[in-house]
Amino acid sequence: MAEMTMIQAITDAMRTELKNDEDVLLFGEDVGYYGGVFRATEGLQKEFGEDRVFDTPLAESGIGGLAIGLGVTGFRPIMEIQFIGFIFEVMDGLAGQMSRMHYRTGGYYNSPITVRAPFGGGVKTPELHPDSLEGLMAQTPGIRVVVPSTPYDAKGLLISSIRSDDPVFYLEHMKLYRSLKGEVPEEGYTIDLDKADIKREGNDITLIAYGAMVHSALKAAEQLSEENIEAEVIDLRTVSPVDLDTIIESVKKTNRAVVIQEAQRQAGVAAGISAEISERAILHLEAPVARVTAPDTVYPFASDEDVWLPDHNDIVEKAKATIDF
Amino acid sequence: MLQILDENGKVVNEDEKPDLSDEQLQDIMYRMVYTRILDQRAVSLGRQGRLGFYAPVAGQEASMIGSHYAIDKEDWIAPGYRDIPQLLWHGFPLWQSYLFSKGHYKGGQMPEGVNALVPQIIIGAQIVQTAGIALGLKKKGKSQAVITYTGDGGASQGDFYEGMNFAGAFHVPAIFVVQNNQYAISVPADEQSAADTIAQKAVAAGIEGIQVDGMDALAVYAATQKARQNAVDGNGPTLIETLCYRYGPHSLSGDDPTRYRTSEEDDEWEKRDPLVRFRKYLEEKDLWSEEKESEIVDQAKADVKAAMKEVEETPRQKVSELIEIMGNELPNNLQEQLEEYRAKESNK
Ligand SMILES: Cc1ncc(C[n+]2csc(CCOP(=O)(O)OP(=O)(O)O)c2C)c(N)n1
């Protein structure tokens, strides 16, 4: 096993699959020669050649269409959207086309495509770079939305995404790229795409999070533990579809839940989860399901993001209020 | 390619030379020098962590200033993220451009009478919007034009074609400037498209297209001036490709141009520097001196200092303020959140 940052684990997953299957292709803006603006694809063009790893012209809709076309001709494309805010240019490709290829051809064609995009706040990027748009994609049936929170998960989930015959929107939280390290096996391994992970066990309250908020939830859990409140922390890993079994089982044990997301409060992933908990486990609840989110404004870029983004203190506060209900 | 001044500041195309007074020629030089200093200061402020997002412009002064000098105060600009100089010369205050860089909402508030959009982060979005502005101006019967800017990379975006096509179809007063500075981050222009020039893309939209030497302020001015005249005379839009170079990194957020460019290439382009050739041209006419230039340098530095002071005295924006400015009216979800965040902020 090797110690890796999340970005190293992501590169390693792509290297593993480029080696493993010659139909895997990797492309996007600046991903080839330059190795990506975050260096996520560094060295891969050198290793696998320009036929397999290449730059595209600057056009997201073009990149998405290219992936769909390559997908139906037997390739397994990994396409990079440089920052999540640019998915609007390829929204038809993602939500209108890839997601329904299997359905509208009655299973004749697939979209074996992995769409990678950095997202997430706390690193002072300009507007339309850090937004949390997973809720938008989660509204779209036919495309999985995966958000890893650790290097180990990042590699396993990315390999599973690349091997999947269905399209996967794989979101990489920018703040996690280099801020933490973890043990990552050298060989290729997969993680079930539809399975949440319990990152910490506890009996008093369930904290449900994904992406960077998993780490805020874990920090909050440590703090709560000092006050003898033992929180269970669930890392969703995939926000569409959500692993409701793991959530409901945990809520039945703890009887309380707080759902946490970096995204704005209105609609979105946390709203859906809290509705599902109410529908499926209302009689097990000792308090209403609470949410910790950002406010319903545009992402404020740079100067204000630390105030705008929810943090572990907000989680502690909400958890205590839920316990004291 | 339209060129008027060669690298030594000699006129090579007398026929196309624009009719500019001595004062106007000096003014163009003044603006280019000032812009170069602003850029140097911004790069250094950026490196000190005192700015937010910044995209360097050195090398593109002739393209930016030459084109902007040809439009009217009343005309509209739809800039990309790199086109801060044109906005400044259009009347947008420097200190506000720094607030824009830092992501403060006051950095997006255009002063009265400055007809401009906020610099666009999404490549291509400004180009389709330009067609809309131009149609608006036409419908209102104004004799104004709109100028928009993007890069060679931007010319690959779907919005680029849609914007030009719309402007052509509606026959509106739009000027599309593609500053071909040779790279879209790391990708060289010749990998962006198999077309020989970007200017020729105008043909498909049924509009005028011209390629100019983007290191030559007079050529850029002449082309834009003609485009503007055509626009306000009701003769439709123009696409102008300016061949230029960006000396610095793509932006100050971690790009290292030595990973995709050679120093020989840098040197080659620096020989064509827009300031050097214009200075030579003016000196030949006895219109420029070292003293004049150093006055401008001092002026620019003092202006930067004053603007930074204003920025540093501007109160940090609050989340409650962001909630207040989300829309013209406060919907009920935000009403509740406004109270919540105000309470939170008053506890701090
Ligand atoms: C829709 C969209 N896609 C990608 C980006 C990321 N990006 C920012 S600048 C840039 C390169 C732009 O190059 P070019 O258009 O040539 O302009 P230049 O920066 O050279 O002035 C890229 C890929 C973006 N801002 N918007």
XYZ file of C-alpha atoms and ligand atoms in Angstrom:
699
model
C 0.000 0.000 0.000
C 1.080 3.516 -0.656
C 0.242 6.823 0.977
C -1.554 8.967 -1.573
C -3.347 12.260 -1.769
C -6.765 12.180 -3.344
C -5.483 13.581 -6.594
C -2.769 10.936 -6.747
C -5.369 8.270 -6.137
C -7.471 9.683 -8.979
C -4.508 9.690 -11.381
C -3.656 6.202 -10.254
C -7.190 4.978 -10.960
C -7.069 6.368 -14.490
C -3.625 4.891 -15.083
C -4.867 1.516 -13.868
C -7.804 1.550 -16.257
C -5.890 2.945 -19.232
C -3.543 -0.006 -18.733
C -6.310 -2.474 -18.098
C -8.525 -1.727 -21.099
C -7.319 -0.273 -24.364
C -10.769 1.102 -25.126
C -10.435 3.561 -22.257
C -9.792 7.076 -23.591
C -9.129 10.228 -21.624
C -9.753 13.720 -22.976
C -10.746 17.295 -22.180
C -9.303 20.810 -22.029
C -5.616 20.880 -21.064
C -5.640 17.251 -19.865
C -3.144 15.916 -22.410
C 0.180 17.633 -22.810
C -0.256 19.861 -19.772
C -1.572 17.131 -17.514
C -4.623 19.080 -16.374
C -4.979 22.356 -14.514
C -4.877 20.406 -11.243
C -2.329 17.892 -12.609
C -4.847 15.092 -12.255
C -3.818 13.628 -15.605
C -0.110 14.361 -15.266
C 2.125 11.932 -17.119
C -0.725 9.962 -18.651
C -0.313 11.260 -22.197
C 3.376 10.471 -22.033
C 2.651 6.970 -20.823
C -0.280 6.091 -23.086
C 0.222 8.319 -26.114
C -1.820 11.004 -27.802
C -4.260 8.500 -29.261
C -5.507 7.565 -25.815
C -5.007 10.767 -23.800
C -5.623 14.001 -25.623
C -6.561 17.676 -25.525
C -9.770 18.856 -27.120
C -10.704 22.270 -28.438
C -12.322 24.513 -25.851
C -15.966 23.476 -26.071
C -17.744 21.483 -23.393
C -20.747 20.601 -25.496
C -18.310 19.242 -28.069
C -16.516 17.194 -25.426
C -19.779 15.647 -24.244
C -20.915 14.850 -27.758
C -17.531 13.336 -28.539
C -17.857 11.073 -25.506
C -21.325 9.926 -26.528
C -20.156 9.142 -30.063
C -17.062 7.332 -28.864
C -19.198 5.443 -26.366
C -21.491 3.981 -29.011
C -18.510 2.977 -31.144
C -17.108 0.774 -28.412
C -14.867 3.075 -26.429
C -14.983 3.831 -22.744
C -14.432 7.581 -22.490
C -13.289 9.479 -19.436
C -14.018 13.113 -20.150
C -12.934 15.987 -17.968
C -14.919 19.161 -17.484
C -12.308 21.569 -16.175
C -14.500 23.041 -13.429
C -18.033 22.143 -12.500
C -19.497 25.534 -13.436
C -18.833 24.690 -17.070
C -21.250 21.740 -17.087
C -24.005 24.111 -18.095
C -22.428 24.218 -21.565
C -22.708 20.426 -21.770
C -25.957 19.992 -19.878
C -27.756 18.580 -22.880
C -24.948 16.076 -23.382
C -25.131 14.946 -19.761
C -28.771 15.257 -18.784
C -30.442 15.100 -22.172
C -28.357 12.529 -24.019
C -25.966 10.279 -22.085
C -28.459 9.672 -19.317
C -31.102 8.297 -21.671
C -29.071 6.461 -24.290
C -29.816 3.032 -22.828
C -33.466 3.843 -22.280
C -34.249 5.317 -25.655
C -32.498 2.576 -27.580
C -34.166 -0.112 -25.527
C -30.778 -1.213 -24.286
C -29.152 -1.398 -27.712
C -26.556 1.272 -26.890
C -24.901 2.299 -23.655
C -23.134 5.384 -22.420
C -20.095 3.846 -20.717
C -18.828 7.358 -19.950
C -17.189 8.820 -16.873
C -17.487 12.584 -16.572
C -14.934 13.953 -14.128
C -15.220 17.481 -12.769
C -13.646 19.351 -9.855
C -16.116 21.158 -7.606
C -16.469 22.433 -4.084
C -15.634 25.457 -2.024
C -12.964 26.656 0.314
C -10.124 27.109 -2.164
C -10.865 30.616 -3.404
C -11.619 29.937 -7.040
C -13.507 32.459 -9.188
C -17.272 32.313 -9.588
C -18.768 29.311 -11.396
C -15.801 27.149 -10.446
C -16.721 25.796 -6.995
C -20.501 25.474 -7.147
C -22.169 22.371 -5.802
C -24.269 21.266 -8.760
C -24.669 17.628 -7.755
C -28.328 18.265 -6.922
C -28.940 19.383 -10.473
C -27.517 16.159 -11.842
C -29.182 14.070 -9.138
C -32.487 15.283 -10.563
C -31.615 13.435 -13.762
C -32.450 9.734 -13.882
C -29.996 7.590 -15.801
C -26.741 9.080 -14.578
C -24.990 8.169 -11.338
C -23.462 10.979 -9.307
C -20.427 9.921 -7.291
C -18.587 12.101 -4.764
C -15.606 10.487 -2.996
C -14.266 11.846 0.271
C -11.022 9.890 0.801
C -8.113 8.791 -1.390
C -9.052 5.134 -0.934
C -12.638 5.722 -1.984
C -11.544 8.007 -4.813
C -9.544 5.275 -6.522
C -12.022 2.445 -6.004
C -15.030 4.500 -6.987
C -13.320 5.924 -10.061
C -12.334 2.461 -11.291
C -15.913 1.289 -10.764
C -17.160 4.360 -12.645
C -14.876 3.732 -15.599
C -15.899 0.067 -15.720
C -19.584 0.920 -15.475
C -21.586 0.634 -18.686
C -23.813 3.459 -17.476
C -22.720 7.088 -17.350
C -21.203 8.338 -14.112
C -20.746 11.946 -13.073
C -17.724 11.775 -10.807
C -17.169 14.892 -8.716
C -13.815 15.695 -7.161
C -13.851 18.133 -4.269
C -11.057 20.622 -4.880
C -10.329 21.117 -1.215
C -9.718 17.414 -0.745
C -7.320 17.062 -3.684
C -4.205 17.640 -1.598
C -5.388 18.288 1.931
C -5.387 14.710 3.128
C -3.478 11.498 2.558
C -4.489 7.917 2.974
C -3.498 4.331 2.306
C -4.326 3.276 -1.226
C -3.666 -0.224 -2.584
C -1.448 -0.303 -5.645
C -3.553 -2.775 -7.567
C -6.889 -2.035 -9.187
C -9.889 -2.494 -6.888
C -13.499 -1.457 -7.094
C -16.034 -0.084 -4.644
C -19.759 -0.664 -5.098
C -21.110 2.541 -6.645
C -24.439 2.370 -4.892
C -23.238 1.792 -1.358
C -22.795 4.394 1.347
C -20.058 3.971 3.924
C -20.254 4.352 7.669
C -17.169 6.393 8.441
C -17.799 6.476 12.193
C -20.151 4.451 14.348
C -22.378 5.894 17.047
C -25.745 5.402 18.702
C -27.023 8.898 19.463
C -27.472 10.677 16.159
C -26.824 10.043 12.449
C -24.859 12.645 10.504
C -25.244 12.155 6.757
C -22.750 13.883 4.482
C -20.673 13.594 1.316
C -17.538 15.119 -0.151
C -15.628 17.577 2.036
C -18.555 17.773 4.467
C -17.767 14.196 5.564
C -14.646 15.586 7.214
C -16.583 18.423 8.828
C -19.075 15.852 10.100
C -16.263 13.711 11.520
C -14.788 16.756 13.233
C -18.214 17.620 14.620
C -18.593 14.045 15.842
C -15.304 14.302 17.756
C -16.518 17.478 19.392
C -19.900 15.962 20.237
C -18.169 12.959 21.710
C -16.538 15.208 24.289
C -20.062 15.909 25.479
C -20.907 12.211 25.455
C -22.930 12.367 22.273
C -21.842 9.574 19.944
C -22.641 10.421 16.344
C -22.722 7.959 13.492
C -21.274 9.506 10.323
C -22.493 8.204 6.989
C -20.565 9.076 3.864
C -22.992 8.765 0.975
C -20.223 8.331 -1.637
C -22.957 8.316 -4.290
C -25.616 11.034 -4.145
C -27.658 9.595 -6.989
C -28.961 7.048 -6.366
C -28.761 7.392 -2.584
C -28.188 4.261 -0.495
C -31.340 4.571 1.583
C -30.920 1.167 3.250
C -27.786 2.243 5.081
C -29.388 5.536 6.101
C -32.647 4.073 7.340
C -30.907 1.327 9.275
C -28.765 3.914 11.025
C -31.696 6.213 11.796
C -33.612 3.304 13.273
C -30.710 2.840 15.657
C -30.026 6.501 16.537
C -33.522 7.957 16.063
C -32.102 11.287 14.968
C -30.603 12.601 11.791
C -28.848 15.671 10.419
C -28.222 15.848 6.677
C -25.283 17.985 5.636
C -24.317 19.482 2.296
C -22.205 22.335 1.017
C -24.875 23.169 -1.532
C -27.639 25.715 -1.081
C -30.630 24.636 0.960
C -33.373 24.778 -1.643
C -34.198 21.445 -3.311
C -31.051 19.330 -3.690
C -29.659 16.134 -2.207
C -30.237 16.860 1.497
C -33.858 17.796 0.887
C -34.486 14.505 -0.872
C -32.844 12.470 1.873
C -34.709 14.161 4.656
C -37.999 13.491 2.838
C -37.077 9.818 2.409
C -36.257 9.469 6.108
C -39.606 10.991 7.032
C -41.431 8.660 4.689
C -39.614 5.519 5.694
C -38.793 5.958 9.356
C -41.042 8.626 10.859
C -42.040 6.440 13.781
C -38.414 5.922 14.702
C -37.650 9.621 14.929
C -37.304 11.491 18.222
C -36.839 14.830 16.455
C -37.375 16.332 13.016
C -34.672 15.595 10.484
C -32.439 18.663 10.365
C -30.319 20.037 7.546
C -27.047 21.954 7.525
C -26.549 23.762 4.231
C -25.390 26.978 2.629
C -27.951 29.777 2.170
C -29.943 30.157 -1.039
C -27.675 32.615 -2.796
C -25.225 32.303 -5.624
C -21.878 30.907 -4.459
C -20.077 34.073 -3.353
C -16.562 33.313 -4.636
C -13.331 33.997 -2.868
C -13.714 36.664 -0.254
C -16.757 35.357 1.539
C -16.770 31.654 1.098
C -15.594 30.757 4.583
C -18.611 32.511 6.105
C -20.998 31.191 3.510
C -19.958 27.548 3.636
C -21.320 25.458 6.490
C -18.708 24.077 8.886
C -18.333 21.669 11.806
C -19.630 24.273 14.278
C -22.887 24.528 12.363
C -23.135 20.746 12.464
C -22.462 20.570 16.206
C -25.097 23.206 16.823
C -27.734 21.463 14.699
C -26.907 18.075 16.211
C -27.327 19.404 19.734
C -30.578 21.130 18.868
C -31.814 17.833 17.437
C -30.791 15.948 20.561
C -32.459 18.579 22.770
C -35.649 18.696 20.736
C -3.153 40.179 -42.128
C -3.532 43.911 -41.687
C -0.378 45.598 -40.423
C 0.444 49.298 -40.407
C 3.530 49.552 -38.198
C 6.327 47.049 -38.461
C 8.491 45.950 -35.574
C 10.683 49.027 -35.945
C 7.776 51.422 -35.856
C 7.916 52.112 -39.587
C 4.693 52.566 -41.516
C 4.363 49.709 -43.981
C 0.841 50.391 -45.151
C 0.295 54.084 -45.774
C -3.132 53.493 -47.380
C -4.653 51.959 -44.313
C -3.058 54.337 -41.818
C -5.837 55.792 -39.658
C -6.331 59.492 -39.476
C -5.337 60.268 -35.903
C -4.117 63.554 -34.453
C -0.807 63.806 -32.618
C -2.698 64.004 -29.333
C -4.635 60.883 -30.141
C -1.475 59.006 -31.033
C 0.086 60.088 -27.759
C -3.060 59.091 -25.961
C -2.881 55.560 -27.326
C 0.723 55.261 -26.167
C -0.183 56.734 -22.806
C -2.873 54.102 -22.355
C -0.630 51.248 -23.387
C 2.144 52.250 -21.012
C -0.325 52.804 -18.192
C -1.876 49.407 -18.873
C 1.521 47.681 -18.818
C 2.252 49.196 -15.406
C -1.164 48.268 -14.057
C -0.506 44.738 -15.189
C 2.889 44.588 -13.516
C 1.401 45.913 -10.296
C -1.541 43.519 -10.441
C 0.789 40.569 -10.906
C 2.810 41.631 -7.909
C -0.274 42.348 -5.769
C -1.632 38.981 -6.816
C 1.569 37.243 -5.776
C 1.321 39.002 -2.391
C -2.161 37.577 -1.990
C -3.783 41.020 -2.046
C -5.925 40.371 -5.116
C -8.181 37.488 -6.040
C -8.412 36.132 -9.565
C -6.239 37.909 -12.115
C -5.356 37.164 -15.744
C -2.236 39.008 -16.971
C -2.459 41.160 -20.106
C 1.134 42.156 -20.960
C 1.680 41.627 -24.683
C -1.948 42.327 -25.486
C -1.932 46.107 -24.990
C -2.169 46.982 -28.674
C -5.016 44.552 -29.135
C -6.919 45.797 -26.101
C -6.209 49.523 -26.252
C -6.171 49.791 -30.053
C -9.609 48.226 -30.329
C -11.099 50.079 -27.415
C -9.765 53.427 -28.638
C -11.852 53.010 -31.780
C -15.190 52.770 -30.013
C -17.315 55.478 -28.480
C -17.973 56.231 -24.836
C -21.626 55.377 -25.530
C -20.837 51.986 -27.024
C -21.169 48.791 -25.088
C -18.457 46.340 -24.040
C -18.990 42.679 -23.183
C -15.567 41.664 -21.846
C -14.004 38.330 -20.967
C -12.098 37.819 -17.717
C -8.851 39.179 -19.221
C -10.363 42.367 -20.641
C -10.070 44.586 -17.598
C -8.054 47.350 -19.366
C -10.798 48.051 -21.898
C -13.305 48.285 -19.044
C -11.074 50.704 -17.162
C -10.680 52.941 -20.184
C -14.424 52.774 -20.629
C -14.890 54.346 -17.220
C -14.937 51.452 -14.770
C -12.968 52.508 -11.679
C -9.726 50.695 -10.905
C -10.574 50.028 -7.272
C -13.765 48.318 -8.349
C -11.845 46.123 -10.736
C -9.845 44.963 -7.734
C -13.063 44.202 -5.886
C -14.183 42.201 -8.892
C -10.924 40.293 -8.670
C -11.641 39.511 -5.033
C -15.201 38.478 -5.730
C -16.800 41.381 -3.861
C -20.228 42.220 -5.221
C -19.265 45.904 -5.415
C -16.789 44.868 -8.087
C -19.708 44.222 -10.403
C -21.599 47.475 -9.935
C -21.157 49.512 -13.110
C -21.143 53.258 -12.514
C -23.879 55.271 -14.210
C -23.117 55.742 -17.892
C -20.644 52.880 -18.243
C -22.258 50.615 -20.788
C -20.574 47.351 -19.995
C -21.192 43.866 -18.715
C -19.185 42.402 -15.852
C -16.143 40.455 -17.121
C -17.319 37.013 -18.107
C -15.866 33.891 -16.539
C -17.768 31.418 -18.723
C -16.037 31.357 -22.072
C -18.442 32.222 -24.845
C -21.341 33.501 -22.761
C -20.524 37.127 -23.567
C -20.620 36.417 -27.283
C -24.249 35.357 -27.462
C -25.165 38.143 -25.069
C -23.495 40.561 -27.441
C -25.919 39.598 -30.182
C -28.689 40.477 -27.742
C -27.208 43.820 -26.794
C -26.695 44.663 -30.455
C -30.278 43.749 -31.272
C -31.429 45.863 -28.344
C -29.471 48.852 -29.627
C -30.867 48.376 -33.095
C -34.455 48.078 -31.902
C -34.057 51.226 -29.816
C -32.723 53.029 -32.862
C -29.445 53.959 -31.192
C -26.369 54.714 -33.202
C -24.232 52.695 -30.849
C -22.277 49.490 -31.259
C -21.275 46.677 -28.941
C -17.825 45.154 -28.841
C -17.049 41.793 -27.283
C -13.814 39.958 -26.636
C -12.728 36.386 -26.377
C -9.588 34.345 -27.031
C -8.527 31.804 -29.625
C -9.846 29.100 -27.332
C -13.135 30.928 -27.038
C -13.514 30.724 -30.811
C -14.097 26.966 -30.421
C -17.069 27.386 -28.151
C -20.544 26.816 -29.539
C -21.652 30.179 -28.204
C -19.098 31.863 -30.432
C -20.769 30.545 -33.581
C -24.250 31.125 -32.268
C -23.458 34.701 -31.323
C -21.953 35.565 -34.697
C -24.686 33.781 -36.569
C -27.416 35.596 -34.667
C -25.699 38.940 -35.125
C -25.400 38.251 -38.839
C -28.969 37.024 -39.184
C -30.371 40.032 -37.328
C -27.894 42.323 -39.045
C -26.991 44.126 -35.830
C -24.180 46.493 -34.754
C -21.786 44.014 -33.135
C -18.004 43.729 -33.196
C -16.487 40.390 -32.203
C -12.829 40.570 -31.283
C -10.883 37.345 -30.927
C -7.561 38.051 -29.273
C -5.517 35.193 -30.584
C -2.734 35.191 -28.009
C -1.653 31.743 -29.253
C -2.718 29.684 -26.255
C -5.847 28.655 -24.448
C -4.163 27.907 -21.136
C -1.785 25.220 -22.484
C -3.398 24.327 -25.798
C -1.810 26.074 -28.796
C -4.045 27.809 -31.319
C -3.207 25.352 -34.096
C -4.640 22.488 -32.040
C -7.779 24.482 -31.401
C -8.949 24.402 -35.002
C -7.860 23.217 -38.437
C -8.949 26.532 -39.958
C -6.070 28.690 -41.230
C -7.391 31.766 -39.480
C -10.064 32.530 -36.944
C -11.073 35.537 -39.025
C -12.330 33.237 -41.780
C -14.972 31.880 -39.431
C -16.892 35.049 -40.227
C -17.646 33.660 -43.683
C -19.917 30.974 -42.313
C -21.884 33.567 -40.360
C -22.177 35.792 -43.419
C -20.378 38.680 -41.777
C -17.145 40.593 -42.352
C -13.958 39.051 -41.016
C -10.442 40.420 -40.787
C -7.148 39.288 -39.306
C -4.863 41.975 -37.952
C -1.447 42.237 -36.359
C -2.447 42.381 -32.730
C 0.920 43.772 -31.666
C 0.280 46.842 -33.818
C -2.039 49.334 -32.137
C -2.626 51.286 -35.353
C -3.715 48.222 -37.282
C -6.059 47.109 -34.520
C -7.426 50.635 -34.268
C -7.982 50.884 -38.027
C -9.788 47.553 -38.237
C -11.992 48.276 -35.249
C -12.755 51.781 -36.389
C -13.989 50.441 -39.698
C -15.981 47.725 -37.963
C -17.584 50.303 -35.726
C -18.466 52.519 -38.637
C -20.066 49.585 -40.424
C -21.931 48.689 -37.268
C -23.473 52.095 -36.677
C -24.120 52.633 -40.401
C -26.300 49.549 -40.378
C -23.851 47.449 -42.375
C -23.790 44.575 -39.907
C -21.260 42.877 -37.649
C -17.543 42.202 -38.016
C -15.213 39.570 -36.639
C -11.690 40.808 -35.922
C -8.887 38.387 -35.105
C -5.914 40.081 -33.454
C -2.709 38.032 -33.578
C -0.918 38.700 -30.331
C 0.790 37.045 -27.393
C 0.365 36.857 -23.671
C 3.743 37.162 -22.014
C 2.680 35.982 -18.577
C 0.886 32.927 -17.263
C -2.740 32.257 -18.172
C -3.784 33.490 -14.747
C -2.153 33.855 -11.362
C -3.880 30.709 -10.109
C -1.050 28.256 -10.570
C -0.393 28.240 -14.321
C 3.244 27.780 -15.326
C 3.723 28.699 -19.000
C 7.221 27.200 -19.114
C 5.484 23.826 -19.103
C 4.080 24.469 -22.580
C 6.133 27.324 -24.085
C 9.787 27.807 -24.854
C 11.807 30.880 -23.987
C 12.736 31.176 -27.698
C 9.066 31.606 -28.486
C 8.720 34.244 -25.781
C 11.755 36.108 -27.146
C 10.430 35.947 -30.682
C 7.197 37.625 -29.653
C 8.835 40.140 -27.357
C 10.673 41.444 -30.405
C 7.282 42.458 -31.747
C 6.310 44.239 -28.535
C 3.474 46.699 -29.111
C 4.918 49.361 -26.806
C 8.363 49.273 -28.338
C 7.173 49.713 -31.883
C 4.687 52.449 -31.032
C 7.307 54.268 -28.990
C 9.688 54.182 -31.947
C 6.966 55.458 -34.227
C 6.196 58.374 -31.929
C 9.835 59.189 -31.230
C 10.423 59.456 -34.944
C 7.695 62.094 -35.026
C 9.090 63.772 -31.918
C 5.940 62.988 -29.999
C 7.421 60.940 -27.184
C 10.120 61.213 -24.559
C 11.501 59.310 -21.639
C 10.200 61.961 -19.231
C 6.733 61.615 -20.587
C 6.864 57.901 -20.128
C 8.201 58.000 -16.604
C 5.451 60.436 -15.613
C 2.899 57.893 -16.765
C 4.645 55.142 -14.852
C 4.533 57.207 -11.665
C 0.929 58.149 -12.267
C -0.106 54.525 -12.768
C 1.715 53.426 -9.639
C 0.112 56.171 -7.574
C -3.318 55.257 -8.943
C -2.796 51.620 -8.007
C -1.834 52.602 -4.491
C -4.890 54.805 -4.082
C -7.173 52.130 -5.498
C -5.751 49.469 -3.191
C -6.312 51.751 -0.245
C -9.929 52.133 -1.222
C -10.257 48.370 -1.571
C -8.703 47.692 1.783
C -11.071 50.183 3.387
C -14.121 48.596 1.791
C -15.961 46.543 4.386
C -16.018 42.832 3.786
C -19.292 41.711 2.303
C -21.679 39.883 4.567
C -23.749 36.830 3.746
C -26.835 38.848 4.672
C -25.873 41.365 1.983
C -25.541 38.575 -0.554
C -29.017 37.411 0.381
C -30.333 40.924 -0.093
C -28.892 41.259 -3.573
C -30.034 37.895 -4.931
C -32.936 39.498 -6.698
C -34.975 42.592 -7.007
C -37.497 41.182 -4.603
C -36.792 39.000 -1.613
C -38.648 35.687 -1.915
C -39.966 34.093 1.261
C -37.197 31.499 1.633
C -34.619 34.274 1.626
C -36.629 36.449 4.008
C -36.247 33.768 6.634
C -32.569 33.216 5.874
C -31.873 36.945 5.926
C -33.035 37.116 9.516
C -31.055 34.022 10.407
C -27.803 35.348 8.955
C -28.283 38.846 10.319
C -28.635 37.354 13.778
C -25.557 35.220 13.223
C -23.549 38.200 12.012
C -24.517 40.404 14.919
C -23.220 37.737 17.306
C -19.772 37.884 15.765
C -17.012 27.472 -20.551
C -15.635 27.498 -19.992
N -14.825 26.443 -20.212
C -13.585 26.421 -19.685
C -13.135 27.456 -18.931
C -11.749 27.366 -18.300
N -10.808 28.221 -18.983
C -10.629 29.489 -18.567
S -9.654 30.319 -19.572
C -9.411 29.005 -20.594
C -8.592 29.181 -21.825
C -9.092 30.309 -22.640
O -8.276 30.563 -23.704
P -8.595 31.670 -24.769
O -10.050 31.643 -25.114
O -7.643 31.496 -25.875
O -8.364 33.043 -24.032
P -7.066 33.559 -23.283
O -7.158 33.066 -21.874
O -5.904 33.025 -24.013
O -7.146 35.043 -23.301
C -10.104 27.907 -20.116
C -10.101 26.579 -20.733
C -14.020 28.548 -18.707
N -13.675 29.616 -17.967
N -15.256 28.542 -19.263
